[in-house]
XYZ file of N, CA and C in Angstrom:
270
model
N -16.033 -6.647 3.735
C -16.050 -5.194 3.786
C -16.672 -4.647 2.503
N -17.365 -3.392 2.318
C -18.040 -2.742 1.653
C -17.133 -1.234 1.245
N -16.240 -1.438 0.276
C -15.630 0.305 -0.165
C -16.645 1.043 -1.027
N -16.039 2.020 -0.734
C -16.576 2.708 -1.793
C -15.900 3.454 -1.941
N -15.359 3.526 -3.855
C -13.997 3.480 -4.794
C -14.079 5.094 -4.645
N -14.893 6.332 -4.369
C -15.117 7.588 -4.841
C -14.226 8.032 -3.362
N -14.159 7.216 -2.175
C -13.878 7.627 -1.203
C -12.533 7.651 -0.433
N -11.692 6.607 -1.689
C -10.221 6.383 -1.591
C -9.496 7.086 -2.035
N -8.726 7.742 -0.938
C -7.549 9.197 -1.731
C -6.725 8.187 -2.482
N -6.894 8.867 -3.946
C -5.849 8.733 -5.127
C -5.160 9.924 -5.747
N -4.055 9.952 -4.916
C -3.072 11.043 -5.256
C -3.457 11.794 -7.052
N -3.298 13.044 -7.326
C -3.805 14.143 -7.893
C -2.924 13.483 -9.130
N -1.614 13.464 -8.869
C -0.966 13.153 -9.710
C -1.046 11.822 -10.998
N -1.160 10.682 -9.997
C -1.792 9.323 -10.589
C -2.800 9.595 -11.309
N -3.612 10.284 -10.924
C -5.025 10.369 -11.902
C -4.682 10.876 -13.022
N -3.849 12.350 -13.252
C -3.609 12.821 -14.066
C -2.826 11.933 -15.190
N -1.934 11.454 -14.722
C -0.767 10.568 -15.504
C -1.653 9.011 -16.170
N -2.467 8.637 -15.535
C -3.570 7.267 -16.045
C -4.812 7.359 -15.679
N -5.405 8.400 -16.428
C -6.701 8.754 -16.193
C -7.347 7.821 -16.628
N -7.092 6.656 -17.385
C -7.770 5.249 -17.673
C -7.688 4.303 -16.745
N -6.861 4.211 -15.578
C -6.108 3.382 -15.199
C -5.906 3.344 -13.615
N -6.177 4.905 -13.544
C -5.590 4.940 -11.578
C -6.103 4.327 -10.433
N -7.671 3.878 -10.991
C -8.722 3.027 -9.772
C -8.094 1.705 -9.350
N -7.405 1.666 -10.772
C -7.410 -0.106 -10.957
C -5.489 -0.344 -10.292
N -4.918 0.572 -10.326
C -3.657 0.829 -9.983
C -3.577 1.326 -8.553
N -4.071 2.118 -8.055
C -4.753 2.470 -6.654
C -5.135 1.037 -5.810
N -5.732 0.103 -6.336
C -6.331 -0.697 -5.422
C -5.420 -1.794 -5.256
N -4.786 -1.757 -6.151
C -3.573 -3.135 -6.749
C -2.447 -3.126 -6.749
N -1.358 -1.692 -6.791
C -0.611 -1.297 -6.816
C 0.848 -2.105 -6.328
N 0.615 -2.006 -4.702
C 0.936 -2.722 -3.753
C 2.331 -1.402 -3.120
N 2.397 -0.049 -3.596
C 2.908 0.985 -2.882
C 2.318 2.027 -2.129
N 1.525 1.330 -1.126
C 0.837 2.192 -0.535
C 1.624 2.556 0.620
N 1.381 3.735 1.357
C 1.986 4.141 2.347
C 1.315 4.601 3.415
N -0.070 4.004 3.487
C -0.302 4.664 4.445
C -1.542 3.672 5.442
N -2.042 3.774 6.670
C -2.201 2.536 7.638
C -3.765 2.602 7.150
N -4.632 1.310 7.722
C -5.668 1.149 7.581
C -5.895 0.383 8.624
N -7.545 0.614 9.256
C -7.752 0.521 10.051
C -9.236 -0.078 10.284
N -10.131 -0.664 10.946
C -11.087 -0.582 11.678
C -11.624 -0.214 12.902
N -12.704 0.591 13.004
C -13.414 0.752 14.275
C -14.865 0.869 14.205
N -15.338 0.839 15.351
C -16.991 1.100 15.396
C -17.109 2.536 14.851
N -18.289 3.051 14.435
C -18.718 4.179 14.057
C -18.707 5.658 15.191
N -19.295 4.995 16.361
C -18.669 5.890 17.680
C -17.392 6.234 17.919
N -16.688 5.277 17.883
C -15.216 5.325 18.182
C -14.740 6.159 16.637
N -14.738 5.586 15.734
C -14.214 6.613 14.318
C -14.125 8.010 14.981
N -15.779 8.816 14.895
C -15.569 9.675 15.222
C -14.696 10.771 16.084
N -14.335 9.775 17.027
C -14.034 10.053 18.343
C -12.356 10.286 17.679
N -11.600 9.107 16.915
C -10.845 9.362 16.181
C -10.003 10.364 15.163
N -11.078 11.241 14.870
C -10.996 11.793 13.707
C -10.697 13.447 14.200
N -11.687 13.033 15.393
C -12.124 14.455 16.246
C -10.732 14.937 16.930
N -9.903 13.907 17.355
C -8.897 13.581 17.957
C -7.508 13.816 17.611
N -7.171 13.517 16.221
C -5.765 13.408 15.985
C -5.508 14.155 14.323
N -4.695 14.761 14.306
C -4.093 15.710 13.047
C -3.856 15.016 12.348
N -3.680 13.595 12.022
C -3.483 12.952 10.692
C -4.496 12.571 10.255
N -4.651 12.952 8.536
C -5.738 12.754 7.776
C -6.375 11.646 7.791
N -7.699 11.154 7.904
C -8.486 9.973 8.181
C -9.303 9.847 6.867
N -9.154 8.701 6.114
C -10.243 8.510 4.666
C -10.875 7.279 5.727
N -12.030 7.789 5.661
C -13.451 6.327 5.864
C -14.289 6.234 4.761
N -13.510 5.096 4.021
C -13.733 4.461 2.332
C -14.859 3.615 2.938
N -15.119 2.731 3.516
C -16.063 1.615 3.416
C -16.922 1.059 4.932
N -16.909 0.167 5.029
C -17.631 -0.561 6.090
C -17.070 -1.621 6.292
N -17.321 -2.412 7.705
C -17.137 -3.627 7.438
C -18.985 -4.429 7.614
N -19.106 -5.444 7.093
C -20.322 -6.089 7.227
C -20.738 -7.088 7.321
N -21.155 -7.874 7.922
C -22.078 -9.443 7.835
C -22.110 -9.747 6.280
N -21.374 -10.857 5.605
C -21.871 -11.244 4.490
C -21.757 -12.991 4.792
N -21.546 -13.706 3.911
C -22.295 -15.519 4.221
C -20.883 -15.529 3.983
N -20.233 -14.629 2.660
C -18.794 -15.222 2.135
C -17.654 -14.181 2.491
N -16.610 -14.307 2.885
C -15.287 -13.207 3.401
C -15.473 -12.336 2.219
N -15.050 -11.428 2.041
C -14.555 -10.831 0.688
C -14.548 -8.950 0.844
N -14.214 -8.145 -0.043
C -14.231 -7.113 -0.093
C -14.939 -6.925 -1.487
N -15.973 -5.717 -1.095
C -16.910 -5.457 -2.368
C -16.736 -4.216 -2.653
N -16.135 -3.771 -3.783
C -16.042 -2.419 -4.298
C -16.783 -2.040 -5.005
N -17.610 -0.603 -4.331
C -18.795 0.058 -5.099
C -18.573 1.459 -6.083
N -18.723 1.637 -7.035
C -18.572 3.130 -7.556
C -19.879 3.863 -7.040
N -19.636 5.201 -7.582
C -20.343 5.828 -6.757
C -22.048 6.291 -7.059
N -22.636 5.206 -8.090
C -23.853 4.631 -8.575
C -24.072 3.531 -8.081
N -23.541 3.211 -6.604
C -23.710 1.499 -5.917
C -23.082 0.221 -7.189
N -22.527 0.679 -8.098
C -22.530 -0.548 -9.059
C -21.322 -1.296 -8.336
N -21.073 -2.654 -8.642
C -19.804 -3.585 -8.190
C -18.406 -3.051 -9.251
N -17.451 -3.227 -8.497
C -16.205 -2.821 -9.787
C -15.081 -3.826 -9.767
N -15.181 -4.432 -10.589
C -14.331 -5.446 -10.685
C -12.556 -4.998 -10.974
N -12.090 -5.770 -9.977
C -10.956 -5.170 -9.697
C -9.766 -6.317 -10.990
N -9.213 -5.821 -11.739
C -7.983 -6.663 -12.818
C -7.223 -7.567 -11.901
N -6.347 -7.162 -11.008
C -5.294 -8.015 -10.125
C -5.936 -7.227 -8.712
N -5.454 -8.695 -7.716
C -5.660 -7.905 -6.345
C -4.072 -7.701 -6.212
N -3.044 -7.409 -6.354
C -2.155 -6.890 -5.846
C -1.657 -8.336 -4.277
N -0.889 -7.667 -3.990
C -0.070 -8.905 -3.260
C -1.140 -9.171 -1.816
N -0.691 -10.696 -1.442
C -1.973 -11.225 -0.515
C -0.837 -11.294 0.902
N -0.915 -10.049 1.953
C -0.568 -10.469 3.178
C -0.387 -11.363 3.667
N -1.901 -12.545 3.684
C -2.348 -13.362 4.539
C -2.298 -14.358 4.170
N -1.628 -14.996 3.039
C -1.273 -16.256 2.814
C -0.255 -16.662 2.895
């Protein structure tokens, strides 16, 4: 998958309180509360158009050779993330 870091709601507050710090706390945290999802680009829409709860579409998913998630700022650069925060899937 392909994010992009400018497009992930980070509560008003967090920013304020670790304005050095909230990207990297945001992505890693591991108190998030709220669902994530995939769909085709047709269907999103169709989604969004659809239902009263707020929808963030941070990224993509994409064809790459290796699994991974690539986080972009909002100059395309890569952002290297400190900790990934806890692993579901192992």
């Amino acid at each position: 998958a392909d994010v992009r870091l400018a497009d992930i709601p980070i509560d008003t507050i967090l920013r304020k309180a670790f304005p050095g710090e909230y990207h990297n706390m945001a992505l890693s945290g591991g108190e998030d509360y709220e669902l994530i999802f995939t769909a085709p680009q047709r269907l999103m829409s169709k989604i969004i158009a659809n239902i009263k709860t707020p929808v963030s579409v941070i990224g993509e998913i994409v064809k790459k050779k290796k699994q991974t998630v690539t986080i972009f700022d909002p100059n395309g650069k890569v952002v290297q993330v400190k900790s990934t925060g806890w692993d579901h899937l192992s």
